[in-house]
Short mmCIF file of N, CA and C and ligand atoms in Angstrom, two decimals:
data_model
loop_
_atom_site.label_atom_id
_atom_site.label_comp_id
_atom_site.label_asym_id
_atom_site.label_seq_id
_atom_site.Cartn_x
_atom_site.Cartn_y
_atom_site.Cartn_z
N MET A 29 158.43 170.28 66.65
CA MET A 29 158.72 171.72 66.64
C MET A 29 159.23 172.09 68.02
N SER A 30 160.28 172.93 68.03
CA SER A 30 160.81 173.32 69.33
C SER A 30 160.93 174.84 69.35
N VAL A 31 160.62 175.46 70.49
CA VAL A 31 160.78 176.92 70.67
C VAL A 31 161.94 177.18 71.61
N THR A 32 162.89 178.03 71.18
CA THR A 32 164.01 178.38 72.05
C THR A 32 163.50 179.29 73.20
N PRO A 33 163.66 178.82 74.45
CA PRO A 33 163.05 179.62 75.57
C PRO A 33 163.61 181.04 75.57
N GLY A 34 162.64 181.99 75.66
CA GLY A 34 163.00 183.40 75.76
C GLY A 34 163.31 184.09 74.46
N ALA A 35 163.37 183.33 73.34
CA ALA A 35 163.73 183.95 72.10
C ALA A 35 162.57 184.58 71.38
N CYS A 36 161.37 184.07 71.54
CA CYS A 36 160.19 184.57 70.82
C CYS A 36 159.86 186.03 71.19
N ILE A 37 159.68 186.86 70.19
CA ILE A 37 159.33 188.24 70.48
C ILE A 37 157.83 188.56 70.25
N GLY A 38 157.05 187.47 70.00
CA GLY A 38 155.62 187.62 69.92
C GLY A 38 155.06 188.34 68.73
N CYS A 39 155.75 188.29 67.61
CA CYS A 39 155.39 189.06 66.42
C CYS A 39 154.28 188.43 65.59
N ARG A 40 154.01 187.16 65.84
CA ARG A 40 152.95 186.38 65.14
C ARG A 40 153.29 186.08 63.68
N ALA A 41 154.52 186.29 63.27
CA ALA A 41 154.88 185.92 61.89
C ALA A 41 154.66 184.44 61.65
N CYS A 42 154.89 183.60 62.69
CA CYS A 42 154.73 182.19 62.54
C CYS A 42 153.25 181.80 62.31
N GLU A 43 152.36 182.48 63.03
CA GLU A 43 150.89 182.21 62.81
C GLU A 43 150.47 182.58 61.36
N LEU A 44 150.90 183.74 60.92
CA LEU A 44 150.56 184.15 59.57
C LEU A 44 151.15 183.22 58.50
N ALA A 45 152.38 182.81 58.69
CA ALA A 45 153.01 181.91 57.74
C ALA A 45 152.28 180.58 57.73
N CYS A 46 151.89 180.12 58.88
CA CYS A 46 151.20 178.80 59.04
C CYS A 46 149.84 178.91 58.25
N ALA A 47 149.06 180.00 58.54
CA ALA A 47 147.79 180.12 57.88
C ALA A 47 147.92 180.20 56.39
N ALA A 48 148.89 180.97 55.89
CA ALA A 48 149.11 181.08 54.47
C ALA A 48 149.51 179.75 53.84
N ALA A 49 150.31 178.98 54.56
CA ALA A 49 150.77 177.70 54.02
C ALA A 49 149.60 176.70 53.84
N HIS A 50 148.51 176.92 54.60
CA HIS A 50 147.38 175.98 54.52
C HIS A 50 146.22 176.51 53.74
N MET A 51 146.38 177.64 53.06
CA MET A 51 145.31 178.17 52.21
C MET A 51 145.31 177.48 50.85
N ALA A 52 144.16 177.59 50.20
CA ALA A 52 144.10 177.03 48.83
C ALA A 52 145.06 177.76 47.94
N ALA A 53 145.62 177.00 47.00
CA ALA A 53 146.55 177.62 46.01
C ALA A 53 145.84 178.73 45.27
N GLY A 54 146.52 179.85 45.15
CA GLY A 54 145.94 180.96 44.32
C GLY A 54 145.12 181.97 45.15
N ALA A 55 144.92 181.67 46.44
CA ALA A 55 144.12 182.59 47.28
C ALA A 55 144.88 183.90 47.44
N THR A 56 144.15 185.00 47.34
CA THR A 56 144.75 186.32 47.56
C THR A 56 143.97 187.07 48.64
N VAL A 57 144.49 188.21 49.15
CA VAL A 57 143.75 188.92 50.16
C VAL A 57 142.39 189.30 49.62
N GLY A 58 142.34 189.71 48.33
CA GLY A 58 141.03 190.09 47.73
C GLY A 58 140.05 188.99 47.53
N SER A 59 140.48 187.78 47.44
CA SER A 59 139.57 186.64 47.13
C SER A 59 139.24 185.86 48.39
N MET A 60 139.84 186.19 49.52
CA MET A 60 139.58 185.44 50.72
C MET A 60 138.19 185.69 51.28
N THR A 61 137.47 184.63 51.64
CA THR A 61 136.15 184.73 52.17
C THR A 61 136.06 184.48 53.68
N ARG A 62 137.19 184.13 54.27
CA ARG A 62 137.19 183.87 55.71
C ARG A 62 138.58 184.28 56.24
N PRO A 63 138.66 184.50 57.58
CA PRO A 63 139.93 184.88 58.17
C PRO A 63 140.99 183.76 58.00
N PRO A 64 142.26 184.11 57.94
CA PRO A 64 143.29 183.04 57.92
C PRO A 64 143.23 182.22 59.20
N VAL A 65 143.39 180.90 59.06
CA VAL A 65 143.31 180.00 60.23
C VAL A 65 144.68 179.35 60.47
N PRO A 66 145.40 179.75 61.49
CA PRO A 66 146.71 179.12 61.76
C PRO A 66 146.48 177.76 62.48
N ARG A 67 147.57 176.99 62.48
CA ARG A 67 147.53 175.69 63.21
C ARG A 67 148.54 175.70 64.37
N LEU A 68 149.11 176.86 64.64
CA LEU A 68 149.83 177.01 65.90
C LEU A 68 149.38 178.32 66.48
N TYR A 69 149.47 178.49 67.78
CA TYR A 69 148.82 179.59 68.45
C TYR A 69 149.80 180.28 69.37
N LEU A 70 149.94 181.60 69.15
CA LEU A 70 150.88 182.36 70.01
C LEU A 70 150.17 182.59 71.37
N VAL A 71 150.86 182.21 72.45
CA VAL A 71 150.30 182.39 73.80
C VAL A 71 151.21 183.38 74.54
N ARG A 72 150.59 184.35 75.13
CA ARG A 72 151.31 185.37 75.93
C ARG A 72 150.98 185.13 77.42
N GLU A 73 151.96 185.18 78.25
CA GLU A 73 151.75 185.08 79.69
C GLU A 73 152.82 185.87 80.39
N GLY A 74 152.36 186.86 81.16
CA GLY A 74 153.34 187.71 81.83
C GLY A 74 154.16 188.45 80.75
N GLY A 75 155.43 188.38 80.86
CA GLY A 75 156.32 189.06 79.92
C GLY A 75 156.82 188.13 78.81
N THR A 76 156.33 186.89 78.76
CA THR A 76 156.82 185.95 77.74
C THR A 76 155.78 185.65 76.70
N ALA A 77 156.25 185.23 75.56
CA ALA A 77 155.38 184.76 74.49
C ALA A 77 155.98 183.53 73.85
N ALA A 78 155.14 182.61 73.41
CA ALA A 78 155.65 181.39 72.76
C ALA A 78 154.52 180.78 71.89
N PRO A 79 154.81 180.36 70.68
CA PRO A 79 153.82 179.67 69.91
C PRO A 79 153.69 178.24 70.39
N VAL A 80 152.44 177.76 70.45
CA VAL A 80 152.17 176.37 70.88
C VAL A 80 151.57 175.61 69.72
N ALA A 81 152.07 174.44 69.44
CA ALA A 81 151.61 173.63 68.31
C ALA A 81 151.52 172.20 68.75
N CYS A 82 150.93 171.34 67.92
CA CYS A 82 150.92 169.87 68.16
C CYS A 82 152.31 169.38 68.43
N ARG A 83 152.44 168.49 69.41
CA ARG A 83 153.75 167.88 69.75
C ARG A 83 153.99 166.60 68.99
N HIS A 84 153.05 166.16 68.22
CA HIS A 84 153.18 164.91 67.46
C HIS A 84 153.65 163.77 68.39
N CYS A 85 152.84 163.58 69.45
CA CYS A 85 153.12 162.60 70.51
C CYS A 85 153.29 161.20 69.89
N GLU A 86 154.20 160.38 70.46
CA GLU A 86 154.36 159.04 70.02
C GLU A 86 153.11 158.17 70.28
N ALA A 87 152.55 158.32 71.52
CA ALA A 87 151.32 157.60 71.85
C ALA A 87 150.22 158.69 71.83
N ALA A 88 149.88 159.16 70.65
CA ALA A 88 149.00 160.32 70.55
C ALA A 88 147.58 160.06 71.13
N PRO A 89 147.21 160.77 72.22
CA PRO A 89 145.88 160.51 72.80
C PRO A 89 144.78 160.88 71.87
N CYS A 90 144.98 161.91 70.98
CA CYS A 90 143.94 162.31 70.03
C CYS A 90 143.63 161.17 69.07
N ALA A 91 144.68 160.46 68.64
CA ALA A 91 144.45 159.36 67.74
C ALA A 91 143.74 158.18 68.43
N ALA A 92 144.08 158.01 69.74
CA ALA A 92 143.48 156.89 70.49
C ALA A 92 141.98 157.09 70.70
N VAL A 93 141.50 158.34 70.88
CA VAL A 93 140.10 158.54 71.21
C VAL A 93 139.26 158.81 69.98
N CYS A 94 139.83 159.08 68.86
CA CYS A 94 139.00 159.42 67.70
C CYS A 94 138.13 158.27 67.27
N PRO A 95 136.81 158.45 67.26
CA PRO A 95 135.92 157.32 66.94
C PRO A 95 135.84 156.92 65.46
N THR A 96 136.40 157.82 64.60
CA THR A 96 136.31 157.54 63.17
C THR A 96 137.68 157.36 62.53
N ALA A 97 138.72 157.23 63.36
CA ALA A 97 140.09 157.04 62.83
C ALA A 97 140.50 158.17 61.90
N ALA A 98 140.01 159.42 62.23
CA ALA A 98 140.36 160.58 61.45
C ALA A 98 141.77 161.04 61.81
N VAL A 99 142.26 160.69 62.96
CA VAL A 99 143.64 161.06 63.39
C VAL A 99 144.48 159.81 63.30
N ARG A 100 145.56 159.94 62.54
CA ARG A 100 146.47 158.78 62.36
C ARG A 100 147.91 159.25 62.59
N CYS A 101 148.74 158.29 62.99
CA CYS A 101 150.14 158.54 63.23
C CYS A 101 150.94 157.79 62.13
N ASP A 102 151.90 158.50 61.58
CA ASP A 102 152.85 157.80 60.68
C ASP A 102 154.26 158.28 61.01
N ALA A 103 155.22 157.87 60.19
CA ALA A 103 156.62 158.14 60.51
C ALA A 103 156.91 159.64 60.64
N SER A 104 156.11 160.48 59.98
CA SER A 104 156.44 161.92 60.02
C SER A 104 155.58 162.68 60.98
N GLY A 105 154.72 162.01 61.76
CA GLY A 105 153.96 162.72 62.77
C GLY A 105 152.49 162.31 62.85
N VAL A 106 151.68 163.15 63.41
CA VAL A 106 150.27 162.94 63.64
C VAL A 106 149.48 163.81 62.67
N VAL A 107 148.57 163.21 61.96
CA VAL A 107 147.84 163.93 60.92
C VAL A 107 146.36 163.69 61.04
N VAL A 108 145.55 164.73 60.71
CA VAL A 108 144.07 164.64 60.69
C VAL A 108 143.61 164.52 59.25
N GLU A 109 142.75 163.54 58.99
CA GLU A 109 142.11 163.41 57.65
C GLU A 109 140.77 164.06 57.71
N PRO A 110 140.60 165.28 57.18
CA PRO A 110 139.35 166.02 57.32
C PRO A 110 138.14 165.21 56.78
N ALA A 111 138.34 164.43 55.73
CA ALA A 111 137.19 163.72 55.19
C ALA A 111 136.60 162.71 56.14
N ARG A 112 137.38 162.27 57.16
CA ARG A 112 136.89 161.24 58.12
C ARG A 112 136.37 161.92 59.39
N CYS A 113 136.74 163.20 59.64
CA CYS A 113 136.38 163.84 60.87
C CYS A 113 134.88 164.18 60.90
N ILE A 114 134.25 163.95 62.09
CA ILE A 114 132.84 164.33 62.27
C ILE A 114 132.68 165.46 63.22
N GLY A 115 133.76 166.07 63.67
CA GLY A 115 133.73 167.26 64.55
C GLY A 115 133.19 166.99 65.95
N CYS A 116 133.44 165.77 66.47
CA CYS A 116 132.90 165.41 67.78
C CYS A 116 133.66 166.03 68.97
N LYS A 117 134.88 166.54 68.72
CA LYS A 117 135.67 167.25 69.72
C LYS A 117 136.36 166.33 70.72
N ALA A 118 136.26 165.06 70.58
CA ALA A 118 136.93 164.15 71.56
C ALA A 118 138.42 164.44 71.58
N CYS A 119 138.98 164.70 70.42
CA CYS A 119 140.44 164.91 70.35
C CYS A 119 140.82 166.22 71.10
N LEU A 120 139.96 167.22 71.04
CA LEU A 120 140.25 168.46 71.73
C LEU A 120 140.33 168.26 73.26
N ALA A 121 139.46 167.37 73.72
CA ALA A 121 139.33 167.15 75.15
C ALA A 121 140.60 166.49 75.72
N VAL A 122 141.30 165.69 74.89
CA VAL A 122 142.43 164.94 75.46
C VAL A 122 143.81 165.49 75.08
N CYS A 123 143.89 166.43 74.19
CA CYS A 123 145.19 166.97 73.79
C CYS A 123 145.87 167.60 75.03
N PRO A 124 147.03 167.16 75.43
CA PRO A 124 147.64 167.68 76.66
C PRO A 124 148.19 169.12 76.53
N VAL A 125 148.36 169.62 75.33
CA VAL A 125 148.87 170.99 75.20
C VAL A 125 147.83 171.95 74.55
N GLY A 126 146.62 171.45 74.31
CA GLY A 126 145.59 172.33 73.74
C GLY A 126 145.84 172.67 72.28
N ALA A 127 146.55 171.82 71.58
CA ALA A 127 146.93 172.14 70.18
C ALA A 127 145.87 171.83 69.18
N MET A 128 144.91 170.97 69.56
CA MET A 128 143.86 170.60 68.63
C MET A 128 142.77 171.68 68.69
N ALA A 129 142.23 172.07 67.51
CA ALA A 129 141.18 173.09 67.50
C ALA A 129 140.12 172.62 66.45
N LEU A 130 138.97 173.26 66.51
CA LEU A 130 137.97 173.07 65.43
C LEU A 130 138.06 174.27 64.54
N ALA A 131 138.07 174.08 63.26
CA ALA A 131 138.18 175.19 62.33
C ALA A 131 137.55 174.82 61.02
N GLU A 132 137.33 175.86 60.18
CA GLU A 132 136.89 175.58 58.80
C GLU A 132 138.08 175.14 58.00
N VAL A 133 138.26 173.82 57.83
CA VAL A 133 139.45 173.34 57.18
C VAL A 133 139.21 173.02 55.72
N GLN A 134 140.28 172.92 54.99
CA GLN A 134 140.20 172.54 53.57
C GLN A 134 140.83 171.22 53.34
N ASP A 135 140.36 170.49 52.37
CA ASP A 135 140.95 169.20 51.97
C ASP A 135 141.32 169.35 50.48
N HIS A 136 142.63 169.24 50.24
CA HIS A 136 143.12 169.45 48.88
C HIS A 136 142.65 170.74 48.23
N GLY A 137 142.71 171.81 49.01
CA GLY A 137 142.44 173.14 48.48
C GLY A 137 140.94 173.51 48.42
N ARG A 138 140.05 172.66 48.88
CA ARG A 138 138.64 172.96 48.85
C ARG A 138 138.04 172.82 50.27
N PRO A 139 137.12 173.74 50.67
CA PRO A 139 136.57 173.65 51.98
C PRO A 139 135.77 172.34 52.11
N VAL A 140 135.90 171.67 53.27
CA VAL A 140 135.03 170.49 53.50
C VAL A 140 133.67 170.97 53.90
N LEU A 141 132.65 170.45 53.25
CA LEU A 141 131.25 170.89 53.50
C LEU A 141 130.47 169.88 54.27
N ARG A 142 129.43 170.39 55.00
CA ARG A 142 128.49 169.50 55.65
C ARG A 142 127.06 169.89 55.23
N ARG A 143 126.22 168.91 55.23
CA ARG A 143 124.81 169.16 54.88
C ARG A 143 123.98 169.55 56.06
N VAL A 144 123.24 170.66 55.96
CA VAL A 144 122.39 171.13 57.06
C VAL A 144 120.93 171.09 56.54
N PRO A 145 119.99 170.43 57.31
CA PRO A 145 118.59 170.41 56.84
C PRO A 145 118.04 171.82 56.74
N ASP A 146 117.36 172.09 55.62
CA ASP A 146 116.71 173.40 55.37
C ASP A 146 115.48 173.12 54.47
N PRO A 147 114.31 173.04 55.06
CA PRO A 147 113.08 172.67 54.29
C PRO A 147 112.85 173.70 53.15
N ALA A 148 113.36 174.90 53.29
CA ALA A 148 113.12 175.91 52.26
C ALA A 148 114.02 175.78 51.07
N ALA A 149 115.09 174.95 51.22
CA ALA A 149 116.06 174.85 50.14
C ALA A 149 115.71 173.72 49.18
N PRO A 150 116.06 173.89 47.89
CA PRO A 150 115.80 172.77 46.95
C PRO A 150 116.54 171.54 47.47
N GLY A 151 115.82 170.41 47.51
CA GLY A 151 116.39 169.15 48.03
C GLY A 151 116.33 169.02 49.57
N GLY A 152 115.92 170.10 50.24
CA GLY A 152 115.72 170.02 51.70
C GLY A 152 116.98 170.19 52.51
N PHE A 153 118.03 170.63 51.94
CA PHE A 153 119.22 170.90 52.77
C PHE A 153 120.10 171.93 52.06
N VAL A 154 120.98 172.51 52.85
CA VAL A 154 122.02 173.41 52.28
C VAL A 154 123.39 172.88 52.70
N GLU A 155 124.40 173.25 51.95
CA GLU A 155 125.78 172.84 52.33
C GLU A 155 126.49 174.09 52.92
N GLU A 156 127.21 173.86 53.96
CA GLU A 156 128.01 174.95 54.56
C GLU A 156 129.34 174.39 55.02
N PRO A 157 130.33 175.30 55.17
CA PRO A 157 131.67 174.78 55.61
C PRO A 157 131.57 174.07 56.95
N ALA A 158 132.19 172.91 57.06
CA ALA A 158 132.17 172.14 58.29
C ALA A 158 133.27 172.59 59.21
N TRP A 159 133.02 172.55 60.50
CA TRP A 159 134.04 172.82 61.51
C TRP A 159 134.64 171.47 61.97
N LEU A 160 135.89 171.25 61.67
CA LEU A 160 136.49 169.98 61.91
C LEU A 160 137.80 170.13 62.66
N ALA A 161 138.35 168.96 63.07
CA ALA A 161 139.63 169.05 63.79
C ALA A 161 140.73 169.63 62.93
N SER A 162 141.50 170.51 63.52
CA SER A 162 142.57 171.23 62.78
C SER A 162 143.79 171.33 63.71
N LYS A 163 144.94 170.99 63.19
CA LYS A 163 146.17 171.11 63.98
C LYS A 163 147.40 171.07 63.06
N CYS A 164 148.54 171.37 63.62
CA CYS A 164 149.80 171.39 62.87
C CYS A 164 150.05 170.09 62.20
N ASP A 165 150.37 170.10 60.92
CA ASP A 165 150.77 168.86 60.21
C ASP A 165 152.23 168.91 59.79
N LEU A 166 152.97 169.86 60.41
CA LEU A 166 154.39 170.03 60.07
C LEU A 166 154.58 170.39 58.59
N CYS A 167 153.52 170.98 57.98
CA CYS A 167 153.61 171.37 56.54
C CYS A 167 154.12 170.20 55.74
N ARG A 168 153.54 169.05 55.94
CA ARG A 168 154.12 167.79 55.32
C ARG A 168 154.12 167.81 53.81
N GLU A 169 153.24 168.65 53.19
CA GLU A 169 153.22 168.74 51.73
C GLU A 169 154.05 169.90 51.21
N ARG A 170 154.80 170.58 52.09
CA ARG A 170 155.60 171.74 51.69
C ARG A 170 157.08 171.31 51.61
N PRO A 171 157.64 171.29 50.41
CA PRO A 171 159.02 170.77 50.26
C PRO A 171 160.04 171.50 51.17
N ALA A 172 159.81 172.82 51.41
CA ALA A 172 160.79 173.57 52.25
C ALA A 172 160.61 173.30 53.73
N GLY A 173 159.61 172.45 54.12
CA GLY A 173 159.42 172.17 55.57
C GLY A 173 158.46 173.16 56.22
N PRO A 174 158.32 173.17 57.52
CA PRO A 174 157.36 173.99 58.25
C PRO A 174 157.52 175.49 57.92
N ALA A 175 156.41 176.13 57.52
CA ALA A 175 156.48 177.54 57.14
C ALA A 175 156.79 178.41 58.35
N CYS A 176 156.34 178.06 59.51
CA CYS A 176 156.59 178.85 60.73
C CYS A 176 158.11 178.99 61.03
N VAL A 177 158.78 177.91 60.80
CA VAL A 177 160.25 177.91 61.14
C VAL A 177 160.97 178.89 60.20
N GLY A 178 160.58 178.89 58.93
CA GLY A 178 161.21 179.81 57.95
C GLY A 178 160.82 181.23 58.15
N ALA A 179 159.64 181.48 58.71
CA ALA A 179 159.15 182.87 58.85
C ALA A 179 159.64 183.59 60.07
N CYS A 180 160.05 182.84 61.10
CA CYS A 180 160.39 183.49 62.39
C CYS A 180 161.65 184.38 62.20
N PRO A 181 161.51 185.70 62.48
CA PRO A 181 162.63 186.60 62.19
C PRO A 181 163.80 186.47 63.18
N VAL A 182 163.55 185.77 64.29
CA VAL A 182 164.60 185.68 65.31
C VAL A 182 165.08 184.24 65.46
N GLY A 183 164.69 183.33 64.63
CA GLY A 183 165.12 181.96 64.67
C GLY A 183 164.68 181.22 65.96
N ALA A 184 163.47 181.64 66.47
CA ALA A 184 163.00 181.04 67.73
C ALA A 184 162.48 179.60 67.54
N LEU A 185 162.11 179.26 66.30
CA LEU A 185 161.51 177.93 66.06
C LEU A 185 162.50 177.03 65.33
N SER A 186 162.45 175.79 65.62
CA SER A 186 163.23 174.81 64.88
C SER A 186 162.47 173.49 64.79
N LEU A 187 162.73 172.73 63.75
CA LEU A 187 162.14 171.44 63.63
C LEU A 187 163.06 170.38 64.25
N VAL A 188 162.51 169.67 65.20
CA VAL A 188 163.36 168.72 65.94
C VAL A 188 163.14 167.30 65.35
N VAL A 189 164.20 166.73 64.87
CA VAL A 189 164.13 165.33 64.39
C VAL A 189 164.86 164.46 65.49
N PRO A 190 164.04 163.67 66.23
CA PRO A 190 164.62 162.96 67.43
C PRO A 190 165.90 162.24 67.14
N GLY A 191 165.95 161.47 66.08
CA GLY A 191 167.17 160.71 65.79
C GLY A 191 168.37 161.65 65.56
N GLU A 192 168.14 162.75 64.91
CA GLU A 192 169.24 163.70 64.66
C GLU A 192 169.71 164.35 65.97
N VAL A 193 168.77 164.69 66.86
CA VAL A 193 169.15 165.26 68.16
C VAL A 193 170.04 164.30 68.90
N ARG A 194 169.68 163.01 68.90
CA ARG A 194 170.49 162.03 69.62
C ARG A 194 171.87 161.89 68.98
N ARG A 195 171.94 161.92 67.66
CA ARG A 195 173.21 161.76 66.96
C ARG A 195 174.14 162.91 67.30
N VAL A 196 173.56 164.16 67.31
CA VAL A 196 174.37 165.37 67.59
C VAL A 196 174.90 165.29 69.00
N ARG A 197 174.04 164.85 69.99
CA ARG A 197 174.46 164.82 71.36
C ARG A 197 175.50 163.70 71.62
N LEU A 198 175.31 162.58 70.92
CA LEU A 198 176.35 161.54 71.07
C LEU A 198 177.68 161.97 70.53
N LEU A 199 177.60 162.70 69.43
CA LEU A 199 178.84 163.26 68.83
C LEU A 199 179.52 164.23 69.74
N ALA A 200 178.73 165.14 70.37
CA ALA A 200 179.25 166.13 71.30
C ALA A 200 179.88 165.45 72.52
N ALA A 201 179.23 164.38 73.01
CA ALA A 201 179.74 163.68 74.19
C ALA A 201 181.04 163.00 73.81
N ALA A 202 181.09 162.41 72.62
CA ALA A 202 182.33 161.68 72.23
C ALA A 202 183.46 162.70 72.05
N ARG A 203 183.17 163.83 71.52
CA ARG A 203 184.20 164.84 71.35
C ARG A 203 184.71 165.35 72.71
N ALA A 204 183.78 165.56 73.65
CA ALA A 204 184.13 166.00 75.00
C ALA A 204 185.05 164.97 75.68
N MET A 205 184.68 163.71 75.56
CA MET A 205 185.49 162.65 76.18
C MET A 205 186.85 162.59 75.51
N ALA A 206 186.94 162.74 74.18
CA ALA A 206 188.21 162.68 73.52
C ALA A 206 189.08 163.88 73.95
N ALA A 207 188.47 165.07 74.12
CA ALA A 207 189.21 166.22 74.57
C ALA A 207 189.72 166.03 75.94
N ALA A 208 188.89 165.46 76.81
CA ALA A 208 189.30 165.24 78.21
C ALA A 208 190.48 164.23 78.24
N ALA A 209 190.38 163.17 77.47
CA ALA A 209 191.48 162.20 77.44
C ALA A 209 192.72 162.78 76.93
N SER A 210 192.62 163.62 75.92
CA SER A 210 193.79 164.28 75.36
C SER A 210 194.43 165.17 76.35
N GLY A 211 193.57 165.92 77.14
CA GLY A 211 194.10 166.83 78.18
C GLY A 211 194.82 166.03 79.26
N ALA A 212 194.23 164.85 79.64
CA ALA A 212 194.89 164.05 80.66
C ALA A 212 196.25 163.54 80.21
N ARG A 213 196.35 163.18 78.92
CA ARG A 213 197.63 162.67 78.38
C ARG A 213 198.63 163.83 78.42
N GLU A 214 198.24 165.03 78.07
CA GLU A 214 199.12 166.19 78.05
C GLU A 214 199.69 166.41 79.45
N GLU A 215 198.81 166.35 80.48
CA GLU A 215 199.22 166.58 81.83
C GLU A 215 200.19 165.51 82.31
N GLY A 216 200.07 164.27 81.81
CA GLY A 216 200.85 163.15 82.20
C GLY A 216 202.28 163.17 81.65
N ARG A 217 202.48 164.02 80.64
CA ARG A 217 203.84 164.06 80.03
C ARG A 217 204.86 164.76 80.92
S1 SF4 B 302 136.71 165.89 66.22
FE1 SF4 B 302 137.22 164.65 64.38
S2 SF4 B 302 139.41 164.10 64.64
FE2 SF4 B 302 138.65 164.77 66.68
S3 SF4 B 302 138.02 162.89 67.71
FE3 SF4 B 302 136.13 163.71 66.69
S4 SF4 B 302 136.10 162.72 64.65
FE4 SF4 B 302 138.17 162.40 65.48
S1 SF4 B 303 157.67 184.30 64.37
FE1 SF4 B 303 159.15 183.80 65.98
S2 SF4 B 303 159.27 185.67 67.25
FE2 SF4 B 303 157.40 185.85 66.03
S3 SF4 B 303 155.76 184.99 67.32
FE3 SF4 B 303 156.50 183.29 66.06
S4 SF4 B 303 158.14 182.31 67.27
FE4 SF4 B 303 157.73 184.29 68.22
#
């Protein structure tokens, strides 16, 4: 994900779109039991604003330190598997941009639960929503791509595909060289 410098107006449409994209199917304002949880965070500093999200690092430090292999890297980025996360926060400590957070996350539309000892409860424990690692997954299960990119009213966000960036720049360089060579030929006539 890339943010065009100076373009963001700080409206938080990206945060809302992100939270909505990761809610259980069928959730409505009236049925929500917890606040929306985004996976990118608008940061304001001085007169500027910019959303910050996981950079999907090639050598992801969060994946390297995770003791349960809950963070994995594949061709489309870095992803957290909530069912494997134990909420130890090691990944939060090493993320270079602060994109990893702990949150009440859902797995396939259902909150992930943890058992808490409670002698007064039948069976001696109660289940409550677990706070687990949560971060941008590039909306990998959303056919239209990242919700934040589509929601930004000023086009400040874009999805960067490294191979495509290189191809576009190579093409631009080739065209510039061709134009320069053509200009030199014109001058030589
Ligand atoms: S909080 Fe979860 S994802 Fe992060 S390092 Fe611990 S087990 Fe792994
Ligand atoms: S939606 Fe666009 S303008 Fe609004 S906060 Fe997000 S990046 Fe900035």
